[in-house]
Short mmCIF file of C-alpha atoms in Angstrom, two decimals:
data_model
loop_
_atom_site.label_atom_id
_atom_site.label_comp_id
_atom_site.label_asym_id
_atom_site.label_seq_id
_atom_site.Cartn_x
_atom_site.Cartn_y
_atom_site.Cartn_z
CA UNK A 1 49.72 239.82 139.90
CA UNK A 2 50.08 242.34 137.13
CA UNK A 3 54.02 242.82 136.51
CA UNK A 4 55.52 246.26 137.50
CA UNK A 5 56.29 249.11 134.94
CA UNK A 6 59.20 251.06 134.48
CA UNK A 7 58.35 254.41 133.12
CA UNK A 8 60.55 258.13 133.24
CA UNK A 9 57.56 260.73 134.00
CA UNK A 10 57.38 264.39 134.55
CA UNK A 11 55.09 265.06 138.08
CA UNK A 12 52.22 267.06 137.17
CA UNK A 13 50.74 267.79 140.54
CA UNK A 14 49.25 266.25 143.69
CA UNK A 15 46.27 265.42 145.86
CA UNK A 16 46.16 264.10 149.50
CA UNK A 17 44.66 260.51 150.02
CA UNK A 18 43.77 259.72 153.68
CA UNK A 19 45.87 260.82 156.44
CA UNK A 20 49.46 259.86 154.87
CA UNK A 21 49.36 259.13 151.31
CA UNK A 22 48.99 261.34 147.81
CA UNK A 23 47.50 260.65 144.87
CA UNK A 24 50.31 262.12 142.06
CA UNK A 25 49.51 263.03 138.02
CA UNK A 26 52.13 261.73 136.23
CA UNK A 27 53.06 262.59 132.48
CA UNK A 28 54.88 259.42 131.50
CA UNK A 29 57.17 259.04 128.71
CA UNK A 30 56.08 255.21 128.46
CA UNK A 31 52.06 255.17 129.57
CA UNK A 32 50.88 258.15 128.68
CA UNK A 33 49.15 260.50 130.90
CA UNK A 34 48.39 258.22 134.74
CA UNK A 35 47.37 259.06 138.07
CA UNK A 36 49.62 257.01 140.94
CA UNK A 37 49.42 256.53 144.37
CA UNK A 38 52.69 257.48 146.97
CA UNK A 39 51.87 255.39 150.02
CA UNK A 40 53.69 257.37 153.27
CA UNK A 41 54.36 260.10 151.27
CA UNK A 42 52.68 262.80 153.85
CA UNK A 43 54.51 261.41 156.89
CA UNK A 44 57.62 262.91 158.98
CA UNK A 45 59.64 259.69 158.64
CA UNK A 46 58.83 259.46 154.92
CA UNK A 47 61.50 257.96 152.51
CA UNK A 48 60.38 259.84 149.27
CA UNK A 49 61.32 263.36 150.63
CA UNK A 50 61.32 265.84 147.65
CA UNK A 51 61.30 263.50 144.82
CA UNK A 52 57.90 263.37 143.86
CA UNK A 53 57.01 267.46 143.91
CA UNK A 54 55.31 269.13 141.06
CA UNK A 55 57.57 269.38 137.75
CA UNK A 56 60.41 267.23 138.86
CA UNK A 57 61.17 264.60 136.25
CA UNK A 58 61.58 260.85 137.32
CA UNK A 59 62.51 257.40 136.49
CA UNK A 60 59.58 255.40 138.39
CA UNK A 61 58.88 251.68 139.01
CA UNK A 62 54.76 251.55 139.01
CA UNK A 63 52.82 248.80 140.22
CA UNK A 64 49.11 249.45 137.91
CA UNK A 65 46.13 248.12 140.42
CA UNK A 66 42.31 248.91 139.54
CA UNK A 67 42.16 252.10 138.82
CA UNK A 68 45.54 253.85 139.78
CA UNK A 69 49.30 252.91 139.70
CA UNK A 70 51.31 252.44 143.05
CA UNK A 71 54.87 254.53 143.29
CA UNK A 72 57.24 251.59 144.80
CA UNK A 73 60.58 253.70 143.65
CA UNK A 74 61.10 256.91 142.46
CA UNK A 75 64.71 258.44 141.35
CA UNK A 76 65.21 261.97 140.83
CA UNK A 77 66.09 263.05 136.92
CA UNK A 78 65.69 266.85 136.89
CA UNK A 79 64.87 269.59 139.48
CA UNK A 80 64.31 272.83 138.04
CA UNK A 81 65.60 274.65 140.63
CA UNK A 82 65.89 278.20 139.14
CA UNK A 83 61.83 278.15 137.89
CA UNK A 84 61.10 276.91 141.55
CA UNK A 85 62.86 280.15 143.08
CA UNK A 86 60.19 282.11 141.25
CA UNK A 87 56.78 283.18 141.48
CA UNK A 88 56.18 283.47 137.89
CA UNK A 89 58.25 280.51 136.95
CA UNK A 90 55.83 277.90 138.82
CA UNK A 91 52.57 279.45 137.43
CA UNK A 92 54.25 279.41 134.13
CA UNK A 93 55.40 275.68 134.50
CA UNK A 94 51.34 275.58 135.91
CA UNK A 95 50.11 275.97 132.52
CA UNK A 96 52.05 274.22 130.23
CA UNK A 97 51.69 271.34 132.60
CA UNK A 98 47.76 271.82 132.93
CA UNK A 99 47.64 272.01 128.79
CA UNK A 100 49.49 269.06 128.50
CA UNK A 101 47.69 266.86 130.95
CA UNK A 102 44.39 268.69 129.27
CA UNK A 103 44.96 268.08 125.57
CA UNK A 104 45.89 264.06 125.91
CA UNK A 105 44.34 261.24 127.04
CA UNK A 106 44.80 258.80 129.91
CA UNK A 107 47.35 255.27 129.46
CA UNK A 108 47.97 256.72 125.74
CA UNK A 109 51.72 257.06 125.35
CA UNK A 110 52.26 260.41 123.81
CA UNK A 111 56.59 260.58 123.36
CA UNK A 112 56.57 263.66 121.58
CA UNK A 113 54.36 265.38 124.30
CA UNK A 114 56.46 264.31 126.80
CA UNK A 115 59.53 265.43 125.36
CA UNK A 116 58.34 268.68 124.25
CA UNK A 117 56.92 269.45 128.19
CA UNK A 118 60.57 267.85 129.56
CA UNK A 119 62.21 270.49 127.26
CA UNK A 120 59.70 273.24 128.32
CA UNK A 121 60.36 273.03 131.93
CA UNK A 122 64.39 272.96 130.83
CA UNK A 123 63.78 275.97 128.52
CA UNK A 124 61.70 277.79 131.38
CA UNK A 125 64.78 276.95 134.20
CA UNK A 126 67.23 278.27 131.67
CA UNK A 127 65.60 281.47 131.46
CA UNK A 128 64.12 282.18 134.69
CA UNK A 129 68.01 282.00 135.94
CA UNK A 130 68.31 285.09 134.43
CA UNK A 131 65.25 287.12 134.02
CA UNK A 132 61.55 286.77 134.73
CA UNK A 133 59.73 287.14 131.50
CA UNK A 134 58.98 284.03 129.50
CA UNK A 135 55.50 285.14 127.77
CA UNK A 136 57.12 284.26 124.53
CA UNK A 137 58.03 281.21 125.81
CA UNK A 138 54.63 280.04 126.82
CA UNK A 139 53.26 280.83 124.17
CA UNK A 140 54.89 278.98 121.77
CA UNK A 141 55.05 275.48 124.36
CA UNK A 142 50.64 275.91 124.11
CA UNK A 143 50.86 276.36 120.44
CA UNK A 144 53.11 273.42 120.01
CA UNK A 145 50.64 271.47 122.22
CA UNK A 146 47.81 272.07 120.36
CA UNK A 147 49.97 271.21 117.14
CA UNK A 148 50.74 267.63 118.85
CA UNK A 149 47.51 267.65 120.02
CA UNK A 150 45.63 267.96 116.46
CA UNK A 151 44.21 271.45 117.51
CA UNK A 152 46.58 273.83 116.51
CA UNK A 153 44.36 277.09 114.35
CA UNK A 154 45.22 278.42 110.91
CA UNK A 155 48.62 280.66 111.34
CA UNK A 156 49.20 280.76 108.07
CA UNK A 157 46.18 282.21 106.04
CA UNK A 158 42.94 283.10 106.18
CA UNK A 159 41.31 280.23 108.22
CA UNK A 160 37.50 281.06 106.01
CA UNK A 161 38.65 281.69 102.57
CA UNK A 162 42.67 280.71 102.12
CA UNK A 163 43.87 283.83 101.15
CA UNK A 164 47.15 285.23 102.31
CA UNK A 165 46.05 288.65 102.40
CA UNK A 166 46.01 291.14 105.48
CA UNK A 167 45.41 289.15 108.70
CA UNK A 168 43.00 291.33 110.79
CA UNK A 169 41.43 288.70 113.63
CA UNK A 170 40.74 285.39 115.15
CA UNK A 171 38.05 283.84 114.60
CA UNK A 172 37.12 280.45 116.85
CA UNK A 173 33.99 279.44 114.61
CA UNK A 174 36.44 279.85 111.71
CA UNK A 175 39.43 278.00 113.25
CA UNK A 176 41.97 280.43 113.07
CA UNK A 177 43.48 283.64 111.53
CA UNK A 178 40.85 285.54 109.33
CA UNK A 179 41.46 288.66 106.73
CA UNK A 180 39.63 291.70 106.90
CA UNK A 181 36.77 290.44 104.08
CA UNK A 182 36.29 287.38 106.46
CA UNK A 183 36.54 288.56 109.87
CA UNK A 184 33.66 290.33 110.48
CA UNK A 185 32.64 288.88 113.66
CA UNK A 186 35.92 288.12 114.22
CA UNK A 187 38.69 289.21 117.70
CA UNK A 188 40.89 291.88 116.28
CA UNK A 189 44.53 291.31 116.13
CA UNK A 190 47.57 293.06 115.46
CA UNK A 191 50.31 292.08 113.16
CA UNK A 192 52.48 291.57 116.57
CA UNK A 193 50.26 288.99 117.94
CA UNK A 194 50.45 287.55 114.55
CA UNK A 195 53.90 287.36 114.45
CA UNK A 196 54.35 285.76 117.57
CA UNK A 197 51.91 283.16 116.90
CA UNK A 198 53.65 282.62 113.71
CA UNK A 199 57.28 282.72 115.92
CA UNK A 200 55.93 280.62 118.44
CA UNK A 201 54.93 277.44 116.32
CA UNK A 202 57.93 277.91 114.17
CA UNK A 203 60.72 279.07 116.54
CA UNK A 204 62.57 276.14 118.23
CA UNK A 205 61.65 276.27 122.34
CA UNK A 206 65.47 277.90 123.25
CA UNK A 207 65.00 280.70 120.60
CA UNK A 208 61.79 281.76 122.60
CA UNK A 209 63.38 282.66 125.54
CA UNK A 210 66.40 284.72 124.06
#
């Protein structure tokens, strides 16, 4: 019998698996990216009560079987009570949660991802305790993702020719910022957007959401 695993994981999301079980996504600190399943978990009587919702963060014991892990203990770490209480907070904790689980791949232990999307959903409860706007925020957790990720555009200069001259669009074929003699066919942009795609890779994640 395979031995068990110990492994600190933020909860991604959920599926239902026969009348009294889930399925849960896991972004684990020590395995990467894994899908589990939470045997009872659906029940009245069940002992795992709120531990294993979306976006909590928790120190597991995992028991790997064919093709998915089995939850045999779960402790609670962090509940991010504060982004829970609002709307916007959970479809904001959504996405960055969605990118991650998007931009890595399965039983591949990524630390730095999961660290940056543990300190995301921090950042996120910090400032959704006092005000509902976190656009910058977001932003610059999907641009760091894409960074860990290998993805991240050209900020910096002209993505076709390497100029620093006047940024004037985005260009996907070109892989990044283009200036005005390369961005013909190219998204406009303003020197705003620029500047907070600039902010948002550079800016540590609790200066975004000041």
């Amino acid at each position: 019998m395979a031995r068990a695993e110990k492994a600190r994981a933020v909860v991604l999301g959920s599926r239902p698996l026969g009348e009294a079980d889930r399925i849960v996504r896991l972004f684990t600190r020590e395995l990467g990216r894994a899908d589990a399943v939470v045997k009872g978990v659906r029940k009245t009587t069940s002992r795992w009560g709120g531990r294993l919702e979306p976006f909590n963060v928790v120190d597991l014991l995992l028991h790997p079987g064919r093709s998915l892990y089995t939850v045999t203990q779960a402790q609670l770490v962090d509940v991010f009570a504060h982004l829970r209480s609002d709307r916007e907070g959970l479809t904001a904790a959504a996405i960055v949660c969605e990118a991650a689980a998007g931009l890595t791949p399965q039983h591949e232990p990524e630390v730095r991802v999961f660290a940056l999307l543990r300190n995301s959903l921090r950042q996120m409860d910090r400032g959704f305790a006092g005000r509902a706007v976190q656009s910058p925020l977001v932003l610059g957790v999907l641009l760091k993702l894409l960074h860990e990720a290998g993805y991240l555009p050209v900020l910096d200069q002209c993505a076709a020719c390497g100029s620093g001259g006047r940024i004037l669009g985005f260009s996907a074929a070109r892989g990044g910022l283009v200036c005005g003699d390369c961005g013909a066919e190219a998204v406009p942009i303003t020197p705003e957007a620029v500047t907070a795609l600039l902010e948002g890779i550079s800016l540590p994640l609790a200066e975004l959401r000041t």
